Short mmCIF file of C-alpha atoms in Angstrom, two decimals:
data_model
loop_
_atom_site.label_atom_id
_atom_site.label_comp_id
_atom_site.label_asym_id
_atom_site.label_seq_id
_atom_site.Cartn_x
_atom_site.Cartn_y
_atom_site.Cartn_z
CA UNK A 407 0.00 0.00 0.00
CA UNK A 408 1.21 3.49 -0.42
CA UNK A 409 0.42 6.58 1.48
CA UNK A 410 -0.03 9.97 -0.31
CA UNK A 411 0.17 13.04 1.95
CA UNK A 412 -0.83 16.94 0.72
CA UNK A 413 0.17 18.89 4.30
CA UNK A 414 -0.61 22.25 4.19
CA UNK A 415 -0.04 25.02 6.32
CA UNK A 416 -3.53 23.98 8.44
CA UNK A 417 -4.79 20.99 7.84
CA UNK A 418 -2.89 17.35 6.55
CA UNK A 419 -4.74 16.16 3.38
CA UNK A 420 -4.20 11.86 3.05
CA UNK A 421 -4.98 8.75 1.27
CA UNK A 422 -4.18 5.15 1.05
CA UNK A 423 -3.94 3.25 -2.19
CA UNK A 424 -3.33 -0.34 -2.92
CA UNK A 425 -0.39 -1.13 -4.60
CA UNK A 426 -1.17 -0.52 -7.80
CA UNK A 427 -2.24 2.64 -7.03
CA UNK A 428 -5.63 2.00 -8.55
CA UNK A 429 -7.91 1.71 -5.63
CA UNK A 430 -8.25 4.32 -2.40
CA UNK A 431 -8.74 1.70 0.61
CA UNK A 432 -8.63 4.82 3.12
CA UNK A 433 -8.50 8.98 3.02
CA UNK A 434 -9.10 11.73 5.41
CA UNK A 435 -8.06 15.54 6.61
CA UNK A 436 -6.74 16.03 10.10
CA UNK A 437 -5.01 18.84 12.01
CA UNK A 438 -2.18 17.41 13.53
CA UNK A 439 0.54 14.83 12.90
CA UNK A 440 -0.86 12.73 15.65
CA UNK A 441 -4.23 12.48 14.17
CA UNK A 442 -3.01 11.59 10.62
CA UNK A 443 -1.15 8.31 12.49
CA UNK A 444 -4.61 7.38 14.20
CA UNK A 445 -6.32 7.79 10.92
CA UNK A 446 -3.95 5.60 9.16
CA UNK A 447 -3.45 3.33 11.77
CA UNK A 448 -7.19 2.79 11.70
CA UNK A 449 -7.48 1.11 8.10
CA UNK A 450 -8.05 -3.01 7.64
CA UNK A 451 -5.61 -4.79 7.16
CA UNK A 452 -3.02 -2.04 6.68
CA UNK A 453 0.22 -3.17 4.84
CA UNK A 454 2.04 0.21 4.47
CA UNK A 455 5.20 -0.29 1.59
CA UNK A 456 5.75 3.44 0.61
CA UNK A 457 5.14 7.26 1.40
CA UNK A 458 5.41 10.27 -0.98
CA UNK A 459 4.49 13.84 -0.07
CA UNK A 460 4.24 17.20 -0.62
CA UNK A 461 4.79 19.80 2.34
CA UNK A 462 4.34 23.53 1.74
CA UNK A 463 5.55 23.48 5.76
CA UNK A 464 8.61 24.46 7.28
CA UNK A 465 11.80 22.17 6.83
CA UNK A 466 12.03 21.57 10.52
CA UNK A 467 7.98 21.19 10.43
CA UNK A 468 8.66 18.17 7.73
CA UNK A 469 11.39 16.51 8.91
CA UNK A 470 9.70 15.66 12.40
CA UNK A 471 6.75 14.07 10.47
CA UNK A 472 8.54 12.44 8.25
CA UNK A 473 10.31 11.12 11.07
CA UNK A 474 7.33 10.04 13.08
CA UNK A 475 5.79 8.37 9.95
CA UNK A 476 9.29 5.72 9.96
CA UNK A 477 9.00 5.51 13.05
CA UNK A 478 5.25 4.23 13.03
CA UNK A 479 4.88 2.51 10.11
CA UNK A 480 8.60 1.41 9.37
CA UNK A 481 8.54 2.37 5.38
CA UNK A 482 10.52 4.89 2.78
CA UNK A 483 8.96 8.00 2.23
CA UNK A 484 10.22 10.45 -0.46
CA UNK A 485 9.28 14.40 -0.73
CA UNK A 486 8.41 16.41 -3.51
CA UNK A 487 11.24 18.64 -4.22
CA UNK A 488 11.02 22.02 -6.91
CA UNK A 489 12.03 21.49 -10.51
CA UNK A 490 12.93 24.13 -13.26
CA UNK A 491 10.65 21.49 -15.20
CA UNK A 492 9.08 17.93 -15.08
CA UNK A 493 6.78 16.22 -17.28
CA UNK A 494 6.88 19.05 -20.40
CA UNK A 495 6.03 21.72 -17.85
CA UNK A 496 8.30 24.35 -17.27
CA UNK A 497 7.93 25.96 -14.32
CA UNK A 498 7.46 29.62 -14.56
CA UNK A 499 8.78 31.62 -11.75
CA UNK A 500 11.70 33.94 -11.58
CA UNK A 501 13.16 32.15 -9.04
CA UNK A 502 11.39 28.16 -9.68
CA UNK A 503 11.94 26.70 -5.84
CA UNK A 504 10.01 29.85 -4.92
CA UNK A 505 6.55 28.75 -6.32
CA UNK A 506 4.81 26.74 -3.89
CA UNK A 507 4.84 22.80 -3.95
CA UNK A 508 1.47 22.29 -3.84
CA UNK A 509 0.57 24.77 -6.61
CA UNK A 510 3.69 23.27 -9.26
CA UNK A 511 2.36 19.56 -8.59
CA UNK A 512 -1.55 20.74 -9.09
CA UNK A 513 -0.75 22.34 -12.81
CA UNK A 514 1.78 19.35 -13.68
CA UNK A 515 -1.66 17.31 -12.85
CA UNK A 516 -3.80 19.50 -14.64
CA UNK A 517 -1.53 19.47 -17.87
CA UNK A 518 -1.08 15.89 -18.14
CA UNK A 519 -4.44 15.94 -17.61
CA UNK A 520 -5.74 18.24 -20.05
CA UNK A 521 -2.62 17.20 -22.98
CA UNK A 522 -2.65 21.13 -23.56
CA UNK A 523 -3.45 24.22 -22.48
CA UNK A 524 -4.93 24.60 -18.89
CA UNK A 525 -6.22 26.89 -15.83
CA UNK A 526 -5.55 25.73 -12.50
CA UNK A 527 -7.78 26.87 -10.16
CA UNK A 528 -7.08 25.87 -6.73
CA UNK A 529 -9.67 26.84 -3.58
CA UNK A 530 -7.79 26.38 -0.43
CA UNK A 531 -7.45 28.70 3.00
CA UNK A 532 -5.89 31.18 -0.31
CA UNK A 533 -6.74 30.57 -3.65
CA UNK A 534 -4.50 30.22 -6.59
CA UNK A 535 -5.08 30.80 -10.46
CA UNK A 536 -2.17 29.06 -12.91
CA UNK A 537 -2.14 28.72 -16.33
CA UNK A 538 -0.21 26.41 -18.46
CA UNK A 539 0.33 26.86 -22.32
CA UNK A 540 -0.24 24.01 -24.78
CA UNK A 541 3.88 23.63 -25.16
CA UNK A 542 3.84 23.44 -21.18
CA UNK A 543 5.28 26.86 -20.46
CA UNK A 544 3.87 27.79 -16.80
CA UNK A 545 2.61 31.60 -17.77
CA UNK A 546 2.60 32.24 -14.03
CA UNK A 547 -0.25 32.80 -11.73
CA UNK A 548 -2.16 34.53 -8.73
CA UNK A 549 -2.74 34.62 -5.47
CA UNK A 550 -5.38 35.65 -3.50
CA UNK A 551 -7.01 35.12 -0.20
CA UNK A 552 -9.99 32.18 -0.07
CA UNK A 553 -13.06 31.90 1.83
CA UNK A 554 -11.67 30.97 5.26
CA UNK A 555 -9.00 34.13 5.26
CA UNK A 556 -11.96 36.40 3.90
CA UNK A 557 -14.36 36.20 6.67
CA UNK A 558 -11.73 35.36 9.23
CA UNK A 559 -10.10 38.91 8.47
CA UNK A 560 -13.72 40.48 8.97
CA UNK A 561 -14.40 38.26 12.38
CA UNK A 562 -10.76 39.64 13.70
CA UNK A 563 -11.31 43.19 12.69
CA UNK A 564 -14.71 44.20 13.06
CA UNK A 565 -16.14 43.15 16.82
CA UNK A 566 -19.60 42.53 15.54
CA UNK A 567 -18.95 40.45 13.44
CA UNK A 568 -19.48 36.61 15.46
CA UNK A 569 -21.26 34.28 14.15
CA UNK A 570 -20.54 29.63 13.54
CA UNK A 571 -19.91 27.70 10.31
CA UNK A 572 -23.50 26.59 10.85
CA UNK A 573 -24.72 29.69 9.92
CA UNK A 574 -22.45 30.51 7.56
CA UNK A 575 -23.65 27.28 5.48
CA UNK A 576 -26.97 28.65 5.81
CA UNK A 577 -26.05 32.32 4.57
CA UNK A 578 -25.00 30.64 1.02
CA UNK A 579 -27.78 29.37 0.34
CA UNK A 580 -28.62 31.86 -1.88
CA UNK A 581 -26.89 34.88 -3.28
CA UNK A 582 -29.22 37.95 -2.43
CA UNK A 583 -28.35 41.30 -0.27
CA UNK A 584 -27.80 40.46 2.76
CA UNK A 585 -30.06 41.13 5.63
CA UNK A 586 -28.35 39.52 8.67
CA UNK A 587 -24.04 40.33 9.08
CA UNK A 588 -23.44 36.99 8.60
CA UNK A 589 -25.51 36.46 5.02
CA UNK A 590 -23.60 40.21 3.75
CA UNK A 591 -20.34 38.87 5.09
CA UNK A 592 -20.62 35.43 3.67
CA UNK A 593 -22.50 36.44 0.23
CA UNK A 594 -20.38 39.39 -0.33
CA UNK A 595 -17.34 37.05 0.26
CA UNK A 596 -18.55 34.63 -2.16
CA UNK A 597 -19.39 36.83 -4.77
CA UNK A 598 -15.58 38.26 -4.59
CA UNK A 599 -14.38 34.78 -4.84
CA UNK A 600 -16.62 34.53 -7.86
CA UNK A 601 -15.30 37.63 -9.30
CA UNK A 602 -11.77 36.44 -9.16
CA UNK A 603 -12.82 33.56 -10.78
CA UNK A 604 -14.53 35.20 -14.01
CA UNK A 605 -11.32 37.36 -14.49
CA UNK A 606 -9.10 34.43 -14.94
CA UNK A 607 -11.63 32.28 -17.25
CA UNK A 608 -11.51 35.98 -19.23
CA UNK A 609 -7.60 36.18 -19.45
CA UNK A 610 -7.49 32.57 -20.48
CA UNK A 611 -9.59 33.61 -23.46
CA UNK A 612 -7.70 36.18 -24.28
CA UNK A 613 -4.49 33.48 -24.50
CA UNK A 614 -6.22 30.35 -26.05
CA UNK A 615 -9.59 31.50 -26.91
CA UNK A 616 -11.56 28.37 -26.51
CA UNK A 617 -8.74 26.01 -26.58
CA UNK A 618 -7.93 25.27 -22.33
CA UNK A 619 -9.12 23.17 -19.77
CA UNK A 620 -10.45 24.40 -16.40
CA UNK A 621 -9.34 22.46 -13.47
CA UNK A 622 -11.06 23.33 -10.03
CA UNK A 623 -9.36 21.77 -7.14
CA UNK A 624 -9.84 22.49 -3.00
CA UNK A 625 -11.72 22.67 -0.11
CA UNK A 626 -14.03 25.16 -1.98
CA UNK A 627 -14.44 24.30 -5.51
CA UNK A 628 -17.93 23.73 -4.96
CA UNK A 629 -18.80 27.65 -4.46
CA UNK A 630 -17.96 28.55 -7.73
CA UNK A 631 -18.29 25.44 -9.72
CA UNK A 632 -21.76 26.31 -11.03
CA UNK A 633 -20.59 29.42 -12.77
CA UNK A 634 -17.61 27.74 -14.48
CA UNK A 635 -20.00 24.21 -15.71
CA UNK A 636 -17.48 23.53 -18.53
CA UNK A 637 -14.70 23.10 -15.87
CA UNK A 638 -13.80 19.49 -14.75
CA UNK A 639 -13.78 19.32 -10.52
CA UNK A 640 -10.91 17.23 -9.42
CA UNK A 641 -10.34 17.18 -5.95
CA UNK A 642 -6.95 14.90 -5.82
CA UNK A 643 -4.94 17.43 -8.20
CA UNK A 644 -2.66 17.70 -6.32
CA UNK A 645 -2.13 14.07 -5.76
CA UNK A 646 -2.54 13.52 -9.50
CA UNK A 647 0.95 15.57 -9.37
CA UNK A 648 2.24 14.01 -6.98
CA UNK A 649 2.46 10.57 -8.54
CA UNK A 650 4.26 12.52 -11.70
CA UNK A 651 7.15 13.76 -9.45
CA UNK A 652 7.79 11.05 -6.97
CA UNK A 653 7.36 7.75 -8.92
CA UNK A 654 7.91 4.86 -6.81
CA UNK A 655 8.60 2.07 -9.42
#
């Protein structure tokens, strides 16, 4: 079995997979090391051979959970590591081990995916915008805050503004003024996110006209996945990436 690992700067993003890499026997999100072990630990007949991952945390951060994960389950693990280019994809950045992990390994995904031009759209705590060319130049990207930093900037800044995920939910239900703090917050954060959204779909246009793929990927895809219905949701896009740069045959 082999044990794919997405760990972000919150939250620890996992899955088993046979050996063949064809069938997820196990998957979760946890907030700690300690709770990814449990989770893990927790699958029938577990039979752990192999561990890649991709860490956008600190070295220091890493090396203790890579260290814990040998020490539980008594197996190789091997880290995605920056590339100037892997798989046709070039990365695009001034300075290439600058772009973050998780966003190179989601648009090598999303090109192999697409064989030829793409938008990576990736709805996390921030949300990212990349777009790949049909010769696999990376064009570059943006950066913006998601959902979570929105209305967590609001709840820190302006004292009135308390209110649970509960009713948050609620508050999107639909996409009319506001009439309670939480429904303006929430629907006014949305439609931002939205916003964001229809800009890149228009710059893509004006690269490839018709000719790209739209790749939604995150926590969060599903808030703006109505008003892009051409775009293809993959959650695992990031895993899809991962398998590219850490082969384990």
């Amino acid at each position: 079995m082999i044990l794919e690992l997405d760990c972000g700067n919150s939250f620890i993003k996992w899955r088993v997979l046979k050996a063949d890499a064809r069938q997820v026997v196990g998957e979760g999100v946890v907030d700690s090391d300690l709770a990814l072990l449990e989770g893990v630990k927790g699958i029938e007949g577990l039979a752990l051979r192999f561990c890649r991952l991709v860490s956008v945390r600190t070295a220091e951060e890493t090396g203790e959970l890579i260290a814990r994960l040998k020490a539980a389950f008594e197996i190789s693990v091997v880290c995605a590591a920056p590339a100037e280019e892997m798989a046709g994809v070039r990365n695009g950045y001034e300075e290439f081990e600058r772009l973050g992990l998780d966003r190179w390994l989601a648009l090598l995904g999303g090109f192999h995916l697409a064989s030829g031009a793409c938008l990576v759209l990736d709805f996390g705590t921030a949300v990212t915008a990349d777009f790949v060319a049909g010769d696999g130049d990376h064009l570059g990207g943006f950066i913006c805050p998601g959902m979570p930093l929105m209305r967590n900037q609001l709840r820190t800044h302006t004292r009135k503004i308390r209110y649970g995920d509960l009713a948050a939910e609620r508050a999107l239900e639909r996409l009319v003024p506001g009439r309670t703090t939480v429904e303006a917050v929430e629907r006014g954060c949305l439609l931002m996110l939205r916003g964001f959204v229809l800009t890149q779909l228009e710059m893509a246009r004006g690269y490839w006209g018709e000719n790209f793929t739209v790749f939604l990927t995150g926590g969060d895809a599903s808030l703006v996945s109505e008003i892009v219905p051409e775009a293809r949701v993959v959650p695992d896009l990031v895993f899809v990436g991962l398998a590219m740069a850490c082969p384990l045959s």
